[in-house]
Tab-separated table of N, CA and C in Angstrom:
chain	number	residue	atom	x	y	z
X	1	ARG	N	76.155	-7.431	-63.892
X	1	ARG	CA	77.115	-6.706	-64.684
X	1	ARG	C	77.856	-5.727	-63.789
X	2	GLN	N	79.151	-5.779	-63.819
X	2	GLN	CA	79.926	-4.841	-63.018
X	2	GLN	C	80.088	-3.538	-63.767
X	3	ARG	N	79.972	-2.447	-63.024
X	3	ARG	CA	80.136	-1.131	-63.621
X	3	ARG	C	81.541	-0.630	-63.370
X	4	LYS	N	82.050	0.087	-64.332
X	4	LYS	CA	83.355	0.723	-64.206
X	4	LYS	C	83.202	2.165	-64.641
X	5	PHE	N	84.141	3.004	-64.201
X	5	PHE	CA	84.086	4.393	-64.608
X	5	PHE	C	84.421	4.537	-66.081
X	6	SER	N	85.270	3.684	-66.596
X	6	SER	CA	85.673	3.820	-67.980
X	6	SER	C	86.110	2.475	-68.536
X	7	GLN	N	85.811	2.223	-69.787
X	7	GLN	CA	86.303	1.021	-70.443
X	7	GLN	C	87.748	1.209	-70.897
X	8	ARG	N	88.119	2.429	-71.219
X	8	ARG	CA	89.486	2.755	-71.613
X	8	ARG	C	90.033	3.746	-70.603
X	9	GLN	N	91.251	3.525	-70.199
X	9	GLN	CA	91.851	4.391	-69.199
X	9	GLN	C	91.991	5.811	-69.749
X	10	GLY	N	91.635	6.802	-68.933
X	10	GLY	CA	91.807	8.198	-69.306
X	10	GLY	C	90.662	8.786	-70.103
X	11	VAL	N	89.561	8.058	-70.290
X	11	VAL	CA	88.452	8.546	-71.101
X	11	VAL	C	87.563	9.506	-70.317
X	12	GLU	N	87.436	9.304	-69.024
X	12	GLU	CA	86.564	10.149	-68.217
X	12	GLU	C	87.360	10.928	-67.191
X	13	LEU	N	86.853	12.096	-66.866
X	13	LEU	CA	87.486	12.976	-65.898
X	13	LEU	C	86.510	13.178	-64.746
X	14	ILE	N	86.967	12.975	-63.518
X	14	ILE	CA	86.139	13.234	-62.349
X	14	ILE	C	86.341	14.689	-61.947
X	15	VAL	N	85.244	15.428	-61.840
X	15	VAL	CA	85.276	16.854	-61.513
X	15	VAL	C	84.702	17.028	-60.111
X	16	VAL	N	85.442	17.730	-59.247
X	16	VAL	CA	84.963	17.991	-57.889
X	16	VAL	C	85.048	19.477	-57.600
X	17	GLY	N	84.306	19.935	-56.609
X	17	GLY	CA	84.320	21.349	-56.250
X	17	GLY	C	83.201	21.663	-55.277
X	18	ALA	N	82.616	22.824	-55.447
X	18	ALA	CA	81.484	23.251	-54.625
X	18	ALA	C	80.360	23.646	-55.572
X	19	PHE	N	79.679	22.646	-56.138
X	19	PHE	CA	78.595	22.913	-57.081
X	19	PHE	C	77.513	21.865	-56.906
X	20	ASP	N	76.301	22.229	-57.283
X	20	ASP	CA	75.228	21.245	-57.223
X	20	ASP	C	74.542	21.049	-58.562
X	21	THR	N	74.552	22.046	-59.435
X	21	THR	CA	73.995	21.891	-60.776
X	21	THR	C	74.940	22.550	-61.769
X	22	THR	N	74.715	22.291	-63.062
X	22	THR	CA	75.571	22.888	-64.083
X	22	THR	C	74.986	24.162	-64.674
X	23	TYR	N	73.690	24.344	-64.552
X	23	TYR	CA	73.059	25.576	-65.004
X	23	TYR	C	71.763	25.773	-64.236
X	24	GLN	N	71.231	26.957	-64.313
X	24	GLN	CA	70.125	27.376	-63.450
X	24	GLN	C	68.904	26.461	-63.511
X	25	ASN	N	68.525	25.987	-64.672
X	25	ASN	CA	67.310	25.193	-64.800
X	25	ASN	C	67.558	23.686	-64.777
X	26	SER	N	68.743	23.271	-64.388
X	26	SER	CA	69.076	21.852	-64.374
X	26	SER	C	68.292	21.123	-63.291
X	27	GLN	N	67.816	19.937	-63.612
X	27	GLN	CA	67.123	19.093	-62.650
X	27	GLN	C	68.070	18.068	-62.021
X	28	VAL	N	69.324	18.039	-62.479
X	28	VAL	CA	70.307	17.086	-61.968
X	28	VAL	C	71.080	17.724	-60.828
X	29	THR	N	71.159	17.045	-59.700
X	29	THR	CA	71.952	17.518	-58.572
X	29	THR	C	73.229	16.702	-58.521
X	30	TYR	N	74.372	17.370	-58.673
X	30	TYR	CA	75.658	16.686	-58.753
X	30	TYR	C	76.318	16.466	-57.402
X	31	CYS	N	75.956	17.211	-56.400
X	31	CYS	CA	76.537	17.043	-55.062
X	31	CYS	C	78.046	17.234	-55.078
X	32	SER	N	78.516	18.171	-55.866
X	32	SER	CA	79.923	18.549	-55.936
X	32	SER	C	80.832	17.510	-56.580
X	33	VAL	N	80.264	16.469	-57.204
X	33	VAL	CA	81.064	15.448	-57.894
X	33	VAL	C	80.402	15.143	-59.229
X	34	GLY	N	81.176	15.253	-60.316
X	34	GLY	CA	80.654	14.937	-61.634
X	34	GLY	C	81.670	14.138	-62.430
X	35	LYS	N	81.202	13.520	-63.511
X	35	LYS	CA	82.042	12.715	-64.385
X	35	LYS	C	81.920	13.291	-65.795
X	36	TRP	N	83.026	13.798	-66.334
X	36	TRP	CA	83.052	14.422	-67.666
X	36	TRP	C	83.592	13.408	-68.660
X	37	ASN	N	82.828	13.130	-69.725
X	37	ASN	CA	83.267	12.161	-70.726
X	37	ASN	C	83.738	12.830	-72.013
X	38	GLY	N	83.903	14.135	-71.996
X	38	GLY	CA	84.318	14.870	-73.182
X	38	GLY	C	83.158	15.576	-73.854
X	39	LEU	N	81.942	15.170	-73.551
X	39	LEU	CA	80.754	15.785	-74.133
X	39	LEU	C	79.808	16.339	-73.082
X	40	VAL	N	79.544	15.560	-72.042
X	40	VAL	CA	78.586	15.972	-71.016
X	40	VAL	C	79.126	15.653	-69.628
X	41	LEU	N	78.606	16.398	-68.659
X	41	LEU	CA	78.904	16.133	-67.261
X	41	LEU	C	77.775	15.280	-66.706
X	42	GLN	N	78.133	14.156	-66.100
X	42	GLN	CA	77.143	13.258	-65.517
X	42	GLN	C	77.369	13.172	-64.018
X	43	LYS	N	76.318	12.878	-63.279
X	43	LYS	CA	76.470	12.721	-61.836
X	43	LYS	C	77.114	11.382	-61.539
X	44	VAL	N	77.779	11.313	-60.396
X	44	VAL	CA	78.426	10.088	-59.944
X	44	VAL	C	77.596	9.537	-58.793
X	45	GLY	N	76.854	8.498	-59.054
X	45	GLY	CA	76.074	7.854	-58.007
X	45	GLY	C	74.907	8.675	-57.506
X	46	GLU	N	74.207	8.099	-56.580
X	46	GLU	CA	73.054	8.733	-55.953
X	46	GLU	C	73.300	8.890	-54.467
X	47	GLY	N	72.736	9.917	-53.896
X	47	GLY	CA	72.649	9.990	-52.461
X	47	GLY	C	73.749	10.678	-51.692
X	48	LEU	N	74.816	11.152	-52.346
X	48	LEU	CA	75.867	11.817	-51.575
X	48	LEU	C	75.328	13.083	-50.932
X	49	CYS	N	74.464	13.799	-51.634
X	49	CYS	CA	73.830	14.986	-51.057
X	49	CYS	C	72.550	14.568	-50.348
X	50	ASN	N	72.462	14.921	-49.125
X	50	ASN	CA	71.219	14.770	-48.393
X	50	ASN	C	70.869	16.173	-47.945
X	51	SER	N	69.911	16.789	-48.587
X	51	SER	CA	69.627	18.210	-48.368
X	51	SER	C	69.317	18.543	-46.921
X	52	ALA	N	68.882	17.565	-46.149
X	52	ALA	CA	68.583	17.828	-44.745
X	52	ALA	C	69.849	18.037	-43.923
X	53	VAL	N	70.966	17.425	-44.353
X	53	VAL	CA	72.197	17.528	-43.564
X	53	VAL	C	73.351	18.185	-44.299
X	54	SER	N	73.438	18.052	-45.602
X	54	SER	CA	74.646	18.435	-46.319
X	54	SER	C	74.568	19.831	-46.931
X	55	THR	N	74.398	20.840	-46.110
X	55	THR	CA	74.433	22.206	-46.610
X	55	THR	C	75.882	22.650	-46.715
X	56	GLY	N	76.209	23.363	-47.768
X	56	GLY	CA	77.568	23.865	-47.944
X	56	GLY	C	78.588	22.790	-48.234
X	57	MET	N	78.184	21.740	-48.927
X	57	MET	CA	79.114	20.662	-49.265
X	57	MET	C	80.207	21.190	-50.183
X	58	LYS	N	81.463	20.980	-49.801
X	58	LYS	CA	82.596	21.434	-50.603
X	58	LYS	C	83.588	20.281	-50.724
X	59	ILE	N	83.746	19.764	-51.941
X	59	ILE	CA	84.689	18.687	-52.209
X	59	ILE	C	85.963	19.319	-52.762
X	60	THR	N	87.105	19.011	-52.155
X	60	THR	CA	88.363	19.644	-52.548
X	60	THR	C	89.334	18.712	-53.249
X	61	SER	N	89.127	17.394	-53.134
X	61	SER	CA	90.080	16.472	-53.756
X	61	SER	C	89.401	15.160	-54.117
X	62	VAL	N	90.055	14.450	-55.040
X	62	VAL	CA	89.531	13.168	-55.516
X	62	VAL	C	90.714	12.243	-55.768
X	63	ALA	N	90.519	10.951	-55.533
X	63	ALA	CA	91.532	9.942	-55.842
X	63	ALA	C	90.838	8.719	-56.420
X	64	MET	N	91.348	8.239	-57.535
X	64	MET	CA	90.838	7.015	-58.137
X	64	MET	C	91.612	5.847	-57.550
X	65	ALA	N	90.910	4.802	-57.194
X	65	ALA	CA	91.537	3.618	-56.614
X	65	ALA	C	91.143	2.409	-57.452
X	66	GLY	N	91.498	2.436	-58.702
X	66	GLY	CA	91.105	1.382	-59.627
X	66	GLY	C	89.892	1.802	-60.433
X	67	PRO	N	89.428	0.939	-61.327
X	67	PRO	CA	88.338	1.310	-62.230
X	67	PRO	C	86.962	1.386	-61.571
X	68	GLN	N	86.820	0.883	-60.335
X	68	GLN	CA	85.502	0.862	-59.712
X	68	GLN	C	85.408	1.676	-58.438
X	69	ASP	N	86.468	2.325	-58.029
X	69	ASP	CA	86.454	3.029	-56.753
X	69	ASP	C	87.008	4.443	-56.880
X	70	VAL	N	86.252	5.387	-56.333
X	70	VAL	CA	86.706	6.775	-56.278
X	70	VAL	C	86.478	7.274	-54.850
X	71	TYR	N	87.432	8.039	-54.368
X	71	TYR	CA	87.331	8.641	-53.038
X	71	TYR	C	87.293	10.155	-53.225
X	72	VAL	N	86.424	10.827	-52.505
X	72	VAL	CA	86.378	12.285	-52.517
X	72	VAL	C	86.525	12.776	-51.085
X	73	ALA	N	87.097	13.971	-50.956
X	73	ALA	CA	87.302	14.541	-49.623
X	73	ALA	C	87.129	16.035	-49.696
X	74	GLY	N	86.911	16.636	-48.539
X	74	GLY	CA	86.734	18.081	-48.471
X	74	GLY	C	86.220	18.479	-47.111
X	75	SER	N	85.224	19.351	-47.133
X	75	SER	CA	84.602	19.818	-45.905
X	75	SER	C	83.096	19.590	-46.040
X	76	PHE	N	82.605	18.492	-45.495
X	76	PHE	CA	81.186	18.172	-45.610
X	76	PHE	C	80.792	17.112	-44.589
X	77	HIS	N	79.528	17.046	-44.326
X	77	HIS	CA	78.948	15.899	-43.627
X	77	HIS	C	77.589	15.632	-44.250
X	78	THR	N	77.302	14.367	-44.390
X	78	THR	CA	76.072	13.948	-45.032
X	78	THR	C	75.683	12.578	-44.491
X	79	GLN	N	74.617	12.056	-44.979
X	79	GLN	CA	74.247	10.680	-44.661
X	79	GLN	C	73.755	10.015	-45.931
X	80	VAL	N	74.042	8.731	-46.056
X	80	VAL	CA	73.650	7.967	-47.237
X	80	VAL	C	72.937	6.701	-46.796
X	81	TRP	N	72.111	6.172	-47.690
X	81	TRP	CA	71.392	4.941	-47.395
X	81	TRP	C	72.311	3.757	-47.648
X	82	ASN	N	72.454	2.905	-46.661
X	82	ASN	CA	73.222	1.687	-46.799
X	82	ASN	C	72.230	0.542	-46.867
X	83	GLY	N	72.018	0.026	-48.069
X	83	GLY	CA	71.032	-1.033	-48.271
X	83	GLY	C	71.333	-2.300	-47.510
X	84	ASN	N	72.631	-2.627	-47.328
X	84	ASN	CA	72.985	-3.848	-46.593
X	84	ASN	C	72.562	-3.763	-45.134
X	85	MET	N	72.707	-2.575	-44.541
X	85	MET	CA	72.371	-2.402	-43.136
X	85	MET	C	70.937	-1.913	-42.943
X	86	HIS	N	70.273	-1.538	-44.033
X	86	HIS	CA	68.903	-1.016	-44.002
X	86	HIS	C	68.783	0.209	-43.091
X	87	GLN	N	69.736	1.119	-43.210
X	87	GLN	CA	69.715	2.343	-42.421
X	87	GLN	C	70.584	3.406	-43.079
X	88	PHE	N	70.423	4.648	-42.628
X	88	PHE	CA	71.295	5.721	-43.079
X	88	PHE	C	72.593	5.675	-42.290
X	89	VAL	N	73.705	5.917	-42.967
X	89	VAL	CA	75.000	6.010	-42.295
X	89	VAL	C	75.575	7.396	-42.575
X	90	LYS	N	76.237	7.954	-41.595
X	90	LYS	CA	76.811	9.292	-41.731
X	90	LYS	C	78.187	9.237	-42.365
X	91	ILE	N	78.495	10.283	-43.141
X	91	ILE	CA	79.814	10.428	-43.761
X	91	ILE	C	80.340	11.806	-43.405
X	92	PHE	N	81.564	11.841	-42.896
X	92	PHE	CA	82.218	13.097	-42.537
X	92	PHE	C	83.498	13.268	-43.338
X	93	ASN	N	83.513	14.215	-44.260
X	93	ASN	CA	84.700	14.749	-44.929
X	93	ASN	C	85.418	13.836	-45.918
X	94	VAL	N	85.223	12.517	-45.897
X	94	VAL	CA	85.799	11.613	-46.901
X	94	VAL	C	84.735	10.579	-47.247
X	95	ALA	N	84.473	10.412	-48.542
X	95	ALA	CA	83.481	9.439	-48.993
X	95	ALA	C	84.085	8.538	-50.057
X	96	HIS	N	83.597	7.313	-50.107
X	96	HIS	CA	84.059	6.319	-51.074
X	96	HIS	C	82.882	5.946	-51.976
X	97	TYR	N	83.080	6.059	-53.298
X	97	TYR	CA	82.048	5.615	-54.235
X	97	TYR	C	82.475	4.297	-54.849
X	98	ASN	N	81.640	3.270	-54.706
X	98	ASN	CA	81.882	1.966	-55.292
X	98	ASN	C	81.015	1.860	-56.536
X	99	ALA	N	81.648	1.890	-57.714
X	99	ALA	CA	80.899	1.884	-58.974
X	99	ALA	C	80.220	0.547	-59.228
X	100	ALA	N	80.783	-0.549	-58.736
X	100	ALA	CA	80.160	-1.857	-58.950
X	100	ALA	C	78.823	-1.942	-58.232
X	101	LYS	N	78.756	-1.390	-57.016
X	101	LYS	CA	77.519	-1.413	-56.240
X	101	LYS	C	76.715	-0.128	-56.393
X	102	GLU	N	77.300	0.877	-57.066
X	102	GLU	CA	76.683	2.189	-57.278
X	102	GLU	C	76.227	2.806	-55.967
X	103	VAL	N	77.152	2.886	-55.006
X	103	VAL	CA	76.805	3.391	-53.688
X	103	VAL	C	77.951	4.225	-53.116
X	104	TRP	N	77.583	5.301	-52.415
X	104	TRP	CA	78.536	6.098	-51.643
X	104	TRP	C	78.608	5.503	-50.246
X	105	LEU	N	79.807	5.426	-49.693
X	105	LEU	CA	80.008	4.827	-48.381
X	105	LEU	C	80.990	5.655	-47.555
X	106	PRO	N	80.919	5.555	-46.231
X	106	PRO	CA	81.955	6.162	-45.395
X	106	PRO	C	83.201	5.279	-45.429
X	107	LEU	N	84.299	5.790	-44.901
X	107	LEU	CA	85.497	4.970	-44.789
X	107	LEU	C	85.230	3.820	-43.818
X	108	PRO	N	85.723	2.629	-44.104
X	108	PRO	CA	85.456	1.500	-43.214
X	108	PRO	C	86.240	1.559	-41.903
X	109	VAL	N	87.230	2.434	-41.819
X	109	VAL	CA	88.081	2.503	-40.618
X	109	VAL	C	87.707	3.632	-39.681
X	110	GLY	N	86.655	4.364	-39.975
X	110	GLY	CA	86.242	5.466	-39.111
X	110	GLY	C	86.082	6.760	-39.882
X	111	GLN	N	85.743	7.808	-39.171
X	111	GLN	CA	85.450	9.092	-39.781
X	111	GLN	C	86.525	10.125	-39.421
X	112	ILE	N	86.687	11.104	-40.285
X	112	ILE	CA	87.588	12.216	-40.006
X	112	ILE	C	86.710	13.404	-39.634
X	113	THR	N	86.665	13.719	-38.364
X	113	THR	CA	85.797	14.779	-37.881
X	113	THR	C	86.407	15.440	-36.655
X	114	CYS	N	85.818	16.540	-36.230
X	114	CYS	CA	86.300	17.287	-35.074
X	114	CYS	C	85.088	17.894	-34.375
X	115	SER	N	85.018	17.774	-33.075
X	115	SER	CA	83.863	18.288	-32.344
X	115	SER	C	83.955	19.796	-32.102
X	116	TRP	N	85.131	20.380	-32.194
X	116	TRP	CA	85.303	21.802	-31.868
X	116	TRP	C	85.873	22.626	-33.022
X	117	CYS	N	86.084	22.011	-34.203
X	117	CYS	CA	86.665	22.759	-35.324
X	117	CYS	C	86.031	22.316	-36.638
X	118	THR	N	86.339	23.022	-37.703
X	118	THR	CA	85.899	22.650	-39.041
X	118	THR	C	87.020	21.900	-39.733
X	119	VAL	N	86.750	20.700	-40.179
X	119	VAL	CA	87.740	19.878	-40.869
X	119	VAL	C	87.606	20.099	-42.367
X	120	THR	N	88.737	20.302	-43.039
X	120	THR	CA	88.777	20.340	-44.496
X	120	THR	C	89.936	19.474	-44.954
X	121	VAL	N	89.631	18.401	-45.654
X	121	VAL	CA	90.663	17.530	-46.213
X	121	VAL	C	91.048	18.114	-47.563
X	122	LEU	N	92.325	18.470	-47.727
X	122	LEU	CA	92.771	19.162	-48.931
X	122	LEU	C	93.359	18.247	-50.001
X	123	ALA	N	93.794	17.055	-49.626
X	123	ALA	CA	94.418	16.177	-50.628
X	123	ALA	C	94.189	14.722	-50.272
X	124	LEU	N	94.130	13.901	-51.311
X	124	LEU	CA	94.060	12.451	-51.187
X	124	LEU	C	95.110	11.850	-52.107
X	125	ALA	N	95.649	10.719	-51.744
X	125	ALA	CA	96.574	9.986	-52.609
X	125	ALA	C	96.275	8.510	-52.456
X	126	TRP	N	96.395	7.769	-53.532
X	126	TRP	CA	96.119	6.336	-53.499
X	126	TRP	C	97.411	5.592	-53.795
X	127	ASP	N	97.748	4.628	-52.947
X	127	ASP	CA	98.920	3.782	-53.144
X	127	ASP	C	98.436	2.373	-53.480
X	128	ALA	N	98.515	2.002	-54.729
X	128	ALA	CA	97.993	0.713	-55.177
X	128	ALA	C	98.824	-0.464	-54.684
X	129	LYS	N	100.024	-0.208	-54.197
X	129	LYS	CA	100.891	-1.303	-53.744
X	129	LYS	C	100.591	-1.753	-52.330
X	130	ARG	N	99.836	-0.981	-51.571
X	130	ARG	CA	99.555	-1.347	-50.170
X	130	ARG	C	98.250	-2.070	-50.038
């Protein structure tokens, strides 16, 4: 069964920022990305936060790329488990969530990082025609 963010367009809102829970006693870790359906905030996928590496995760922008793909960007580095490769892969500042596979992934074309500065991606845009 393929998963989608929404059966009807515009039903869910992706919320990004610098947060990990919605209230003090929450057991859910959102990793700065949540999905609001009008009633509750739900987490988007598993594994974007890796507490060993992703301190101070700050997501500043989001772009939807169809019903099964969301991209988030900001100032962060983390690592996620890639089941196909059977190893952890690092993600720097831009992450792709594939709802069909329910997995966070790095960009397939490389990472946006800097060895001597702090990178913050402030905006994303998706062009469906390309």
